[in-house]
Amino acid sequence: MAHTALGGVIGVLWLVLPGVTADPEGYEVPVSVVGSAPAVSPASAAPVPSVVAAPEEGSSTGDLVLPLVVAGAAVAVAAYGYARRRRRAGTPTTPAALAPVARPTTPELDRQARKSLVAADDCVRTSREELGFVEGLHGSDAVAPFTEAVRYAEAELSAAFQLRQAYDDNPKDVSTATLDEIVARCVDAGRRLDAEAAGFDQLRALERDMSGALRHAEVRFRELTGRTSAAEATLTDLGERYAPTTSLLVAGQVEQAKDRLVFATTGLNRARQSADLAHLDRAVLQLRAAEGAIAQAEVFVDGVDRLASALAAAAQALPEALDEAEAAVVEARERLAEGTSEEVPVGALEGHVSRARAALAAVREEAAAGPYDPLEALHRVAVVSAPLGTVPGAVRLVARRATDAADGFVGTHRGAVGAEARTRLAEARRLLDRDPAEADAFARQARELAERDVRAHGNPYGGRPEHTNGVAGAVLGGILLGDLPDAAAEALTGGAPGSFGGPATRVRRGLASRRKNAP
């Protein structure tokens, strides 16, 4: 009925309106009708002679009909709209009527969660590194708001990693809402860093005067150059005092530290040259890239020094740990003899005791014969002690060393390391004080996964002499952002390095860098 009424009104309009809308010059003015194609403007339309005679002067026919037609049209349109609303209200909405927004599939959510974790972790690590340079120059009070922002982001990221670990442990038992929350927490962490990025830049004021920041970076560079030579001597000493396998995990770290320092040398030199030429935008990018390389070189050198300290502490703690473990063996054997083993089946306990006695005896023999690996010896003691219900206190030392080593590897290779290794590392940190034996296992797994990612990533610049300036290491370490070819091409001309801030800050600075470097 509504359709019929609307059609009738439109028909009346078609007959009546031409007479009341005739142009005084004798040409019709196009009239727009609801549902018709857009009207062509009079200026662009060719004039068409009117076939409707112009009304005589003083005629009132149009004046009487038009109000009635308009009123009728309004009623008809209202009836038509009301009928449609009633019909839609009484009919369930279907995809044909209103296409719903498609929810991402579980695999898509999973990929998004992984990407979000990696991006947020990279932003937190880079922000923390640049914050260290600014704090060294301006003091802790000046950077307090930014330190708080990094801590907030770290807390959100830690919660996201814990959710990811729970999902990985039981993907079928954990709802996909967990993946949504992972993404939300990563976004929140990034937004907090983005919110503070402008204030952080104002504090640094590099575009106005970067001389102080440049001098500070050069001082740290010179100090680190001396420490790198000392670390090389430390590695030689470790190889002589302990088993050859002791320093395998840090064997290449001195060379990698040198590689980062080569890149930092180039960056500092070019930053000073650009500043002298008043190319401050480019100088800022080059300085930030150099700072990132210096920070990572320091991680490599610290790793060697920490290993030396951990080995000395482990060698001192091993005798007491062996005594504790052997006392647990004696107690377990007494329970077996008395038949009071209730928590563990007799057969299983006998197996634990047998393995523990053999392992502990082997560790004692190796320690007496020397040279040996004190950290690995403590790890073996922990493994055989846990089933007996005791874990020597020194095991925390092993777990902390494994966690620090994994963290350093992930941080200096973050351009290639994925979400799985980072998740295991975060779980190791969380369990470090609660369950050191479990934390040690997660840290070792994180290191293995990270090394796998790096092997899969490879080195696209290997053997190419034009990239002996540390660019490959800078890309692998996440110092330079973007795809490998782009990062390499822009590295020496002011490519976009990481900086304080979240993902939005990275995108903004990356686009700005490309515009400035465009030919």
Coordinates of C-alpha atoms in Angstrom, one line a residue:
M1 CA 0.0 0.0 0.0
A2 CA 2.8 2.3 0.9
H3 CA 4.5 1.6 -2.5
T4 CA 1.2 2.4 -4.3
A5 CA 0.7 5.7 -2.5
L6 CA 4.3 6.7 -3.2
G7 CA 4.0 5.8 -6.9
G8 CA 0.8 7.9 -7.2
V9 CA 2.3 10.9 -5.7
I10 CA 5.4 10.7 -7.9
G11 CA 3.1 10.5 -10.9
V12 CA 1.2 13.7 -9.9
L13 CA 4.6 15.4 -9.4
W14 CA 5.6 14.4 -12.9
L15 CA 2.5 16.0 -14.4
V16 CA 2.2 19.1 -12.3
L17 CA 5.8 20.3 -11.4
P18 CA 7.0 21.0 -14.9
G19 CA 4.4 23.7 -15.1
V20 CA 5.3 25.3 -11.9
T21 CA 9.1 25.1 -12.4
A22 CA 9.4 26.4 -15.9
D23 CA 12.3 28.8 -16.4
P24 CA 11.2 32.4 -17.4
E25 CA 13.5 32.1 -20.4
G26 CA 11.5 29.2 -21.8
Y27 CA 13.6 26.3 -20.7
E28 CA 12.8 23.6 -18.2
V29 CA 14.7 23.5 -14.9
P30 CA 15.6 19.9 -14.0
V31 CA 13.8 18.8 -10.9
S32 CA 15.4 16.1 -8.6
V33 CA 13.1 13.3 -7.6
V34 CA 13.7 10.9 -4.7
G35 CA 15.4 7.8 -6.0
S36 CA 16.4 9.4 -9.4
A37 CA 19.9 9.9 -10.7
P38 CA 21.7 13.1 -9.6
A39 CA 20.5 16.1 -11.4
V40 CA 22.7 17.8 -13.9
S41 CA 23.4 21.4 -13.1
P42 CA 21.8 24.0 -15.4
A43 CA 25.2 25.4 -16.3
S44 CA 26.4 22.1 -17.7
A45 CA 23.1 20.9 -19.3
A46 CA 22.2 21.8 -22.9
P47 CA 19.0 23.9 -22.9
V48 CA 16.0 22.0 -24.0
P49 CA 12.9 23.9 -25.4
S50 CA 10.0 23.5 -23.1
V51 CA 7.0 21.6 -24.5
V52 CA 4.8 22.8 -21.7
A53 CA 3.2 26.2 -22.2
A54 CA 4.0 28.8 -19.6
P55 CA 1.1 29.6 -17.4
E56 CA -0.7 32.8 -17.9
E57 CA 0.2 35.7 -15.6
G58 CA -2.0 35.6 -12.5
S59 CA -2.8 31.9 -12.8
S60 CA -3.1 30.2 -9.3
T61 CA -3.4 26.5 -10.4
G62 CA 0.2 25.7 -9.4
D63 CA -0.1 27.7 -6.2
L64 CA -3.1 25.5 -5.2
V65 CA -1.8 22.1 -6.3
L66 CA 1.8 22.3 -5.1
P67 CA 1.0 22.4 -1.4
L68 CA -1.4 19.5 -1.7
V69 CA 1.2 17.5 -3.6
V70 CA 3.9 18.2 -1.1
A71 CA 1.7 17.2 1.8
G72 CA 0.6 14.1 0.0
A73 CA 4.2 13.2 -0.8
A74 CA 5.2 13.7 2.9
V75 CA 2.4 11.4 4.0
A76 CA 3.3 8.7 1.5
V77 CA 7.0 8.8 2.3
A78 CA 6.3 8.6 6.0
A79 CA 3.9 5.6 5.4
Y80 CA 6.5 3.9 3.2
G81 CA 9.3 4.4 5.9
Y82 CA 7.0 3.2 8.6
A83 CA 6.1 0.0 6.7
R84 CA 9.7 -0.7 6.0
R85 CA 10.6 -0.3 9.7
R86 CA 7.8 -2.6 10.8
R87 CA 8.8 -5.2 8.2
R88 CA 12.5 -5.1 9.3
A89 CA 11.6 -5.2 13.0
G90 CA 9.6 -8.3 12.4
T91 CA 12.2 -10.1 10.3
P92 CA 15.5 -11.4 11.8
T93 CA 18.5 -9.6 10.4
T94 CA 20.3 -11.8 7.9
P95 CA 23.7 -11.4 6.2
A96 CA 21.8 -10.4 3.0
A97 CA 20.0 -7.6 4.9
L98 CA 22.9 -6.4 7.1
A99 CA 26.4 -8.0 6.6
P100 CA 28.0 -8.4 10.0
V101 CA 31.6 -7.6 10.6
A102 CA 33.5 -10.9 10.3
R103 CA 35.4 -11.9 13.4
P104 CA 39.0 -12.9 12.8
T105 CA 39.5 -16.7 12.9
T106 CA 41.6 -18.2 15.7
P107 CA 44.7 -18.6 13.5
E108 CA 44.4 -14.9 12.5
L109 CA 44.0 -13.8 16.2
D110 CA 47.0 -16.0 17.1
R111 CA 49.2 -14.3 14.5
Q112 CA 48.0 -10.9 15.6
A113 CA 48.8 -11.7 19.2
R114 CA 52.3 -12.9 18.3
K115 CA 53.0 -9.8 16.2
S116 CA 51.7 -7.6 19.0
L117 CA 54.0 -9.2 21.6
V118 CA 57.1 -8.8 19.4
A119 CA 56.3 -5.2 18.5
A120 CA 55.6 -4.2 22.1
D121 CA 58.7 -6.0 23.4
D122 CA 60.9 -4.2 20.8
C123 CA 59.4 -0.9 21.8
V124 CA 60.0 -1.5 25.5
R125 CA 63.6 -2.6 25.0
T126 CA 64.4 0.3 22.7
S127 CA 62.8 2.8 25.0
R128 CA 64.7 1.4 27.9
E129 CA 68.0 1.7 26.0
E130 CA 67.6 5.3 25.0
L131 CA 66.3 6.2 28.5
G132 CA 69.7 5.0 29.9
F133 CA 71.5 7.5 27.7
V134 CA 69.2 10.4 28.7
E135 CA 69.4 9.5 32.4
G136 CA 73.2 9.4 32.3
L137 CA 73.1 13.0 30.9
H138 CA 70.2 14.6 32.7
G139 CA 69.8 12.6 35.9
S140 CA 67.1 10.3 37.3
D141 CA 64.8 13.0 38.5
A142 CA 64.5 14.5 35.0
V143 CA 63.5 11.2 33.4
A144 CA 61.2 10.1 36.2
P145 CA 58.0 10.4 34.2
F146 CA 59.5 8.4 31.3
T147 CA 60.9 5.8 33.7
E148 CA 57.4 5.3 35.1
A149 CA 56.0 5.0 31.5
V150 CA 58.5 2.2 30.7
R151 CA 57.7 0.4 34.0
Y152 CA 54.0 0.6 33.2
A153 CA 54.6 -0.8 29.7
E154 CA 56.8 -3.6 31.1
A155 CA 54.0 -4.6 33.5
E156 CA 51.4 -4.7 30.8
L157 CA 53.8 -6.7 28.5
S158 CA 54.6 -9.1 31.3
A159 CA 50.9 -9.8 31.9
A160 CA 50.4 -10.3 28.1
F161 CA 53.3 -12.8 28.0
Q162 CA 51.8 -14.7 31.0
L163 CA 48.5 -14.9 29.1
R164 CA 50.4 -16.1 26.0
Q165 CA 52.2 -18.8 28.1
A166 CA 48.8 -20.0 29.4
Y167 CA 47.5 -20.2 25.9
D168 CA 50.5 -22.1 24.6
D169 CA 50.2 -24.6 27.5
N170 CA 46.5 -25.3 26.8
P171 CA 45.4 -23.8 23.5
K172 CA 42.2 -25.9 23.5
D173 CA 41.2 -25.1 27.1
V174 CA 41.9 -21.3 26.8
S175 CA 39.3 -19.2 25.0
T176 CA 40.2 -16.9 22.1
A177 CA 39.3 -14.0 24.4
T178 CA 42.8 -14.6 25.9
L179 CA 44.3 -13.7 22.5
D180 CA 42.1 -10.5 22.4
E181 CA 43.4 -9.5 25.8
I182 CA 47.0 -10.1 24.8
V183 CA 46.6 -7.7 21.9
A184 CA 44.8 -5.2 24.1
R185 CA 47.6 -5.2 26.7
C186 CA 50.3 -4.8 24.1
V187 CA 48.3 -1.9 22.6
D188 CA 48.0 -0.3 26.0
A189 CA 51.8 -0.6 26.6
G190 CA 52.6 0.9 23.3
R191 CA 50.1 3.8 23.8
R192 CA 51.7 4.7 27.1
L193 CA 55.1 4.9 25.5
D194 CA 53.7 6.9 22.6
A195 CA 52.0 9.3 25.0
E196 CA 55.4 10.2 26.5
A197 CA 57.4 10.3 23.3
A198 CA 56.8 14.0 22.6
G199 CA 57.8 15.0 26.2
F200 CA 60.9 12.8 25.9
D201 CA 62.0 14.5 22.7
Q202 CA 61.4 17.9 24.3
L203 CA 63.7 16.9 27.2
R204 CA 66.4 15.7 24.8
A205 CA 66.0 18.7 22.5
L206 CA 68.4 17.1 20.0
E207 CA 67.1 19.2 17.1
R208 CA 68.1 22.3 19.0
D209 CA 71.4 21.3 20.5
M210 CA 72.8 17.8 20.4
S211 CA 76.4 18.6 21.4
G212 CA 75.9 17.3 25.0
A213 CA 74.2 14.1 23.9
L214 CA 76.9 13.5 21.3
R215 CA 79.7 14.0 23.8
H216 CA 78.0 11.7 26.3
A217 CA 77.6 8.9 23.7
E218 CA 81.3 9.3 22.7
V219 CA 82.4 9.0 26.3
R220 CA 80.4 5.7 26.7
F221 CA 81.8 4.5 23.4
R222 CA 85.4 5.0 24.5
E223 CA 84.8 3.3 27.8
L224 CA 83.2 0.4 26.1
T225 CA 86.0 0.0 23.7
G226 CA 88.4 -0.5 26.6
R227 CA 86.0 -3.0 28.2
T228 CA 85.7 -4.9 25.0
S229 CA 89.5 -5.6 25.0
A230 CA 89.3 -6.6 28.7
A231 CA 86.4 -9.0 27.9
E232 CA 88.5 -10.6 25.2
A233 CA 91.2 -11.3 27.8
T234 CA 88.6 -12.6 30.2
L235 CA 87.4 -15.2 27.6
T236 CA 90.9 -16.4 27.2
D237 CA 91.3 -16.8 30.9
L238 CA 87.9 -18.7 31.2
G239 CA 89.1 -21.1 28.6
E240 CA 92.2 -22.0 30.6
R241 CA 90.5 -22.3 34.0
Y242 CA 87.3 -24.2 33.1
A243 CA 86.1 -26.8 30.7
P244 CA 86.1 -25.8 27.0
T245 CA 82.3 -25.9 26.9
T246 CA 82.1 -23.3 29.7
S247 CA 82.3 -20.2 27.4
L248 CA 80.5 -21.6 24.4
L249 CA 77.4 -19.4 24.9
V250 CA 79.5 -16.2 24.9
A251 CA 82.3 -17.3 22.5
G252 CA 81.2 -14.9 19.8
Q253 CA 80.1 -12.0 22.0
V254 CA 83.3 -10.1 21.9
E255 CA 83.3 -10.1 18.1
Q256 CA 79.7 -9.1 18.0
A257 CA 80.5 -6.2 20.4
K258 CA 83.2 -5.1 18.0
D259 CA 80.8 -5.3 15.2
R260 CA 78.3 -3.0 17.0
L261 CA 81.1 -0.6 17.9
V262 CA 82.1 -0.4 14.2
F263 CA 78.6 0.6 13.4
A264 CA 78.6 3.1 16.3
T265 CA 81.8 4.6 15.1
T266 CA 80.3 5.3 11.7
G267 CA 77.1 6.7 13.3
L268 CA 78.9 9.0 15.7
N269 CA 81.2 10.4 13.0
R270 CA 78.4 11.0 10.6
A271 CA 76.2 12.5 13.3
R272 CA 78.9 15.1 14.1
Q273 CA 79.5 15.8 10.4
S274 CA 75.8 16.3 9.9
A275 CA 75.5 18.5 13.0
D276 CA 78.4 20.7 11.7
L277 CA 76.6 21.1 8.4
A278 CA 73.4 22.0 10.3
H279 CA 71.6 18.9 9.0
L280 CA 70.2 18.3 12.4
D281 CA 67.4 16.0 11.5
R282 CA 69.8 13.6 9.9
A283 CA 72.3 14.0 12.8
V284 CA 69.6 13.0 15.3
L285 CA 68.9 9.8 13.4
Q286 CA 72.5 8.9 13.1
L287 CA 73.1 9.6 16.8
R288 CA 70.2 7.4 17.9
A289 CA 71.5 4.6 15.7
A290 CA 74.9 4.9 17.3
E291 CA 73.4 4.9 20.8
G292 CA 71.5 1.7 20.0
A293 CA 74.7 0.0 18.8
I294 CA 76.6 1.2 21.9
A295 CA 73.9 -0.2 24.2
Q296 CA 74.0 -3.6 22.5
A297 CA 77.8 -3.7 22.5
E298 CA 77.5 -3.2 26.3
V299 CA 75.1 -6.1 26.6
F300 CA 77.7 -8.4 24.9
V301 CA 80.5 -7.2 27.1
D302 CA 78.4 -7.5 30.2
G303 CA 77.5 -11.0 29.3
V304 CA 81.2 -12.1 29.4
D305 CA 81.8 -10.3 32.7
R306 CA 78.6 -11.9 34.2
L307 CA 79.6 -15.3 33.1
A308 CA 83.0 -15.0 34.8
S309 CA 81.3 -13.9 38.0
A310 CA 78.7 -16.6 37.8
L311 CA 81.3 -19.3 37.2
A312 CA 83.3 -18.2 40.3
A313 CA 80.2 -18.1 42.4
A314 CA 79.1 -21.6 41.1
A315 CA 82.5 -23.1 41.9
Q316 CA 82.2 -21.8 45.4
A317 CA 78.6 -23.0 45.9
L318 CA 79.0 -26.4 44.4
P319 CA 80.4 -28.3 47.5
E320 CA 77.5 -27.2 49.7
A321 CA 74.9 -28.0 47.0
L322 CA 76.4 -31.5 46.7
D323 CA 76.2 -32.0 50.4
E324 CA 72.5 -30.9 50.4
A325 CA 71.7 -33.2 47.5
E326 CA 73.5 -36.2 49.1
A327 CA 71.6 -35.6 52.3
A328 CA 68.4 -35.8 50.4
V329 CA 69.5 -39.1 48.9
V330 CA 70.2 -40.5 52.3
E331 CA 66.8 -39.4 53.6
A332 CA 65.1 -41.0 50.6
R333 CA 66.9 -44.3 51.2
E334 CA 65.8 -44.3 54.8
R335 CA 62.2 -43.8 53.7
L336 CA 62.5 -46.8 51.3
A337 CA 64.0 -48.9 54.1
E338 CA 61.2 -48.0 56.5
G339 CA 58.5 -48.3 53.8
T340 CA 57.2 -44.8 54.6
S341 CA 57.3 -43.4 51.0
E342 CA 53.7 -42.2 50.6
E343 CA 54.1 -39.2 48.2
V344 CA 56.1 -41.1 45.6
P345 CA 55.7 -44.8 44.6
V346 CA 58.4 -47.0 45.9
G347 CA 59.6 -48.0 42.4
A348 CA 59.8 -44.4 41.2
L349 CA 61.6 -43.3 44.3
E350 CA 64.2 -46.1 44.0
G351 CA 64.8 -44.9 40.4
H352 CA 65.3 -41.3 41.6
V353 CA 67.7 -42.4 44.3
S354 CA 69.7 -44.5 41.9
R355 CA 70.0 -41.8 39.3
A356 CA 70.9 -39.1 41.9
R357 CA 73.6 -41.2 43.5
A358 CA 75.3 -41.8 40.1
A359 CA 75.0 -38.2 39.0
L360 CA 76.3 -36.7 42.2
A361 CA 79.2 -39.1 42.3
A362 CA 80.1 -38.1 38.7
V363 CA 79.9 -34.4 39.5
R364 CA 82.3 -34.8 42.5
E365 CA 84.8 -36.7 40.3
E366 CA 84.7 -34.1 37.6
A367 CA 85.1 -31.2 40.1
A368 CA 88.1 -33.0 41.7
A369 CA 89.7 -33.8 38.4
G370 CA 89.2 -30.4 36.8
P371 CA 88.8 -28.4 34.7
Y372 CA 85.1 -28.5 34.7
D373 CA 82.0 -26.3 34.2
P374 CA 80.7 -25.2 37.7
L375 CA 77.4 -23.9 36.3
E376 CA 76.6 -27.0 34.4
A377 CA 77.6 -29.1 37.4
L378 CA 75.1 -27.1 39.6
H379 CA 72.4 -27.6 37.0
R380 CA 72.9 -31.4 37.1
V381 CA 72.7 -31.3 40.8
A382 CA 69.4 -29.4 40.6
V383 CA 67.9 -31.8 38.1
V384 CA 68.5 -35.0 40.2
S385 CA 67.6 -33.2 43.5
A386 CA 64.2 -32.0 42.5
P387 CA 62.5 -35.5 42.4
L388 CA 63.8 -36.1 45.9
G389 CA 62.0 -33.0 47.2
T390 CA 64.9 -30.6 47.6
V391 CA 66.5 -28.0 45.5
P392 CA 69.8 -26.5 46.7
G393 CA 69.7 -22.7 47.2
A394 CA 72.6 -22.3 44.7
V395 CA 70.3 -23.4 41.9
R396 CA 68.9 -19.9 41.8
L397 CA 72.3 -18.8 40.7
V398 CA 72.2 -21.1 37.7
A399 CA 68.6 -20.0 36.8
R400 CA 69.6 -16.3 37.0
R401 CA 72.6 -16.9 34.8
A402 CA 70.5 -18.8 32.2
T403 CA 67.8 -16.1 32.3
D404 CA 70.3 -13.2 31.9
A405 CA 72.0 -15.0 29.0
A406 CA 68.7 -15.6 27.2
D407 CA 67.6 -12.1 27.8
G408 CA 70.9 -10.7 26.4
F409 CA 70.6 -12.9 23.3
V410 CA 67.0 -12.0 22.6
G411 CA 67.7 -8.3 23.1
T412 CA 70.7 -8.2 20.8
H413 CA 69.0 -10.3 18.1
R414 CA 65.5 -9.0 18.4
G415 CA 65.3 -8.2 14.7
A416 CA 65.0 -12.0 14.1
V417 CA 63.6 -13.5 17.4
G418 CA 59.9 -14.3 17.5
A419 CA 57.2 -14.4 20.1
E420 CA 57.7 -18.0 21.3
A421 CA 61.2 -17.4 22.5
R422 CA 60.2 -14.1 24.2
T423 CA 57.3 -15.8 25.9
R424 CA 59.5 -18.5 27.4
L425 CA 61.9 -15.8 28.5
A426 CA 59.2 -13.8 30.2
E427 CA 58.0 -17.0 32.0
A428 CA 61.6 -17.6 33.2
R429 CA 61.7 -14.1 34.7
R430 CA 58.4 -14.6 36.4
L431 CA 59.4 -17.9 38.0
L432 CA 62.9 -16.9 38.9
D433 CA 62.2 -16.2 42.6
R434 CA 59.3 -18.7 43.0
D435 CA 60.7 -21.8 41.3
P436 CA 64.3 -21.4 40.2
A437 CA 64.5 -24.9 38.8
E438 CA 61.5 -24.3 36.5
A439 CA 62.8 -20.8 35.6
D440 CA 66.1 -22.4 34.5
A441 CA 64.3 -24.8 32.2
F442 CA 62.3 -22.0 30.6
A443 CA 65.4 -19.8 30.2
R444 CA 67.2 -22.6 28.4
Q445 CA 64.2 -23.2 26.2
A446 CA 64.0 -19.5 25.4
R447 CA 67.7 -19.5 24.3
E448 CA 67.2 -22.5 22.1
L449 CA 64.2 -21.0 20.4
A450 CA 65.9 -17.7 19.9
E451 CA 68.9 -19.3 18.3
R452 CA 66.6 -21.3 16.0
D453 CA 64.9 -18.0 14.9
V454 CA 68.3 -16.4 14.2
R455 CA 69.4 -19.4 12.2
A456 CA 66.2 -19.3 10.1
H457 CA 66.7 -15.6 9.6
G458 CA 70.2 -15.9 8.3
N459 CA 72.5 -13.0 7.2
P460 CA 71.6 -11.6 3.8
Y461 CA 74.7 -9.5 3.9
G462 CA 77.2 -12.3 4.5
G463 CA 80.3 -12.1 2.4
R464 CA 79.4 -8.7 0.9
P465 CA 82.2 -6.2 1.5
E466 CA 80.0 -3.2 1.2
H467 CA 78.2 -4.3 4.4
T468 CA 81.3 -4.7 6.6
N469 CA 80.4 -1.6 8.5
G470 CA 78.1 -3.3 11.0
V471 CA 74.8 -2.8 9.1
A472 CA 73.9 -6.5 9.2
G473 CA 74.4 -6.6 13.0
A474 CA 72.4 -3.4 13.4
V475 CA 69.5 -4.8 11.5
L476 CA 69.7 -8.2 13.3
G477 CA 69.7 -6.3 16.6
G478 CA 66.7 -4.2 15.7
I479 CA 68.7 -1.0 15.8
L480 CA 67.6 -0.1 12.3
L481 CA 63.9 -0.6 11.6
G482 CA 62.1 -1.8 8.5
D483 CA 62.8 -4.4 5.9
L484 CA 66.4 -5.4 5.4
P485 CA 67.0 -3.8 2.0
D486 CA 65.5 -0.5 3.1
A487 CA 67.4 -0.4 6.4
A488 CA 70.7 -1.2 4.7
A489 CA 70.1 1.5 2.0
E490 CA 69.3 4.1 4.6
A491 CA 71.8 3.2 7.3
L492 CA 74.5 5.5 6.3
T493 CA 72.3 8.3 5.2
G494 CA 70.2 8.6 8.3
G495 CA 67.8 5.6 8.2
A496 CA 65.2 5.3 10.9
P497 CA 66.6 3.8 14.1
G498 CA 64.5 2.7 17.1
S499 CA 63.8 5.3 19.7
F500 CA 61.8 6.0 22.8
G501 CA 58.1 5.4 22.1
G502 CA 55.5 2.9 21.0
P503 CA 54.5 1.5 17.6
A504 CA 52.8 4.8 16.5
T505 CA 56.0 6.7 17.2
R506 CA 58.0 4.2 15.2
V507 CA 55.7 4.5 12.2
R508 CA 55.7 8.3 12.3
R509 CA 59.5 8.5 12.5
G510 CA 60.0 5.9 9.9
L511 CA 57.8 7.7 7.4
A512 CA 59.6 11.0 8.3
S513 CA 62.9 9.4 7.7
R514 CA 61.9 8.1 4.3
R515 CA 60.6 11.5 3.2
K516 CA 63.8 13.2 4.2
N517 CA 66.0 10.6 2.4
A518 CA 63.8 10.6 -0.7
P519 CA 65.7 11.8 -3.8

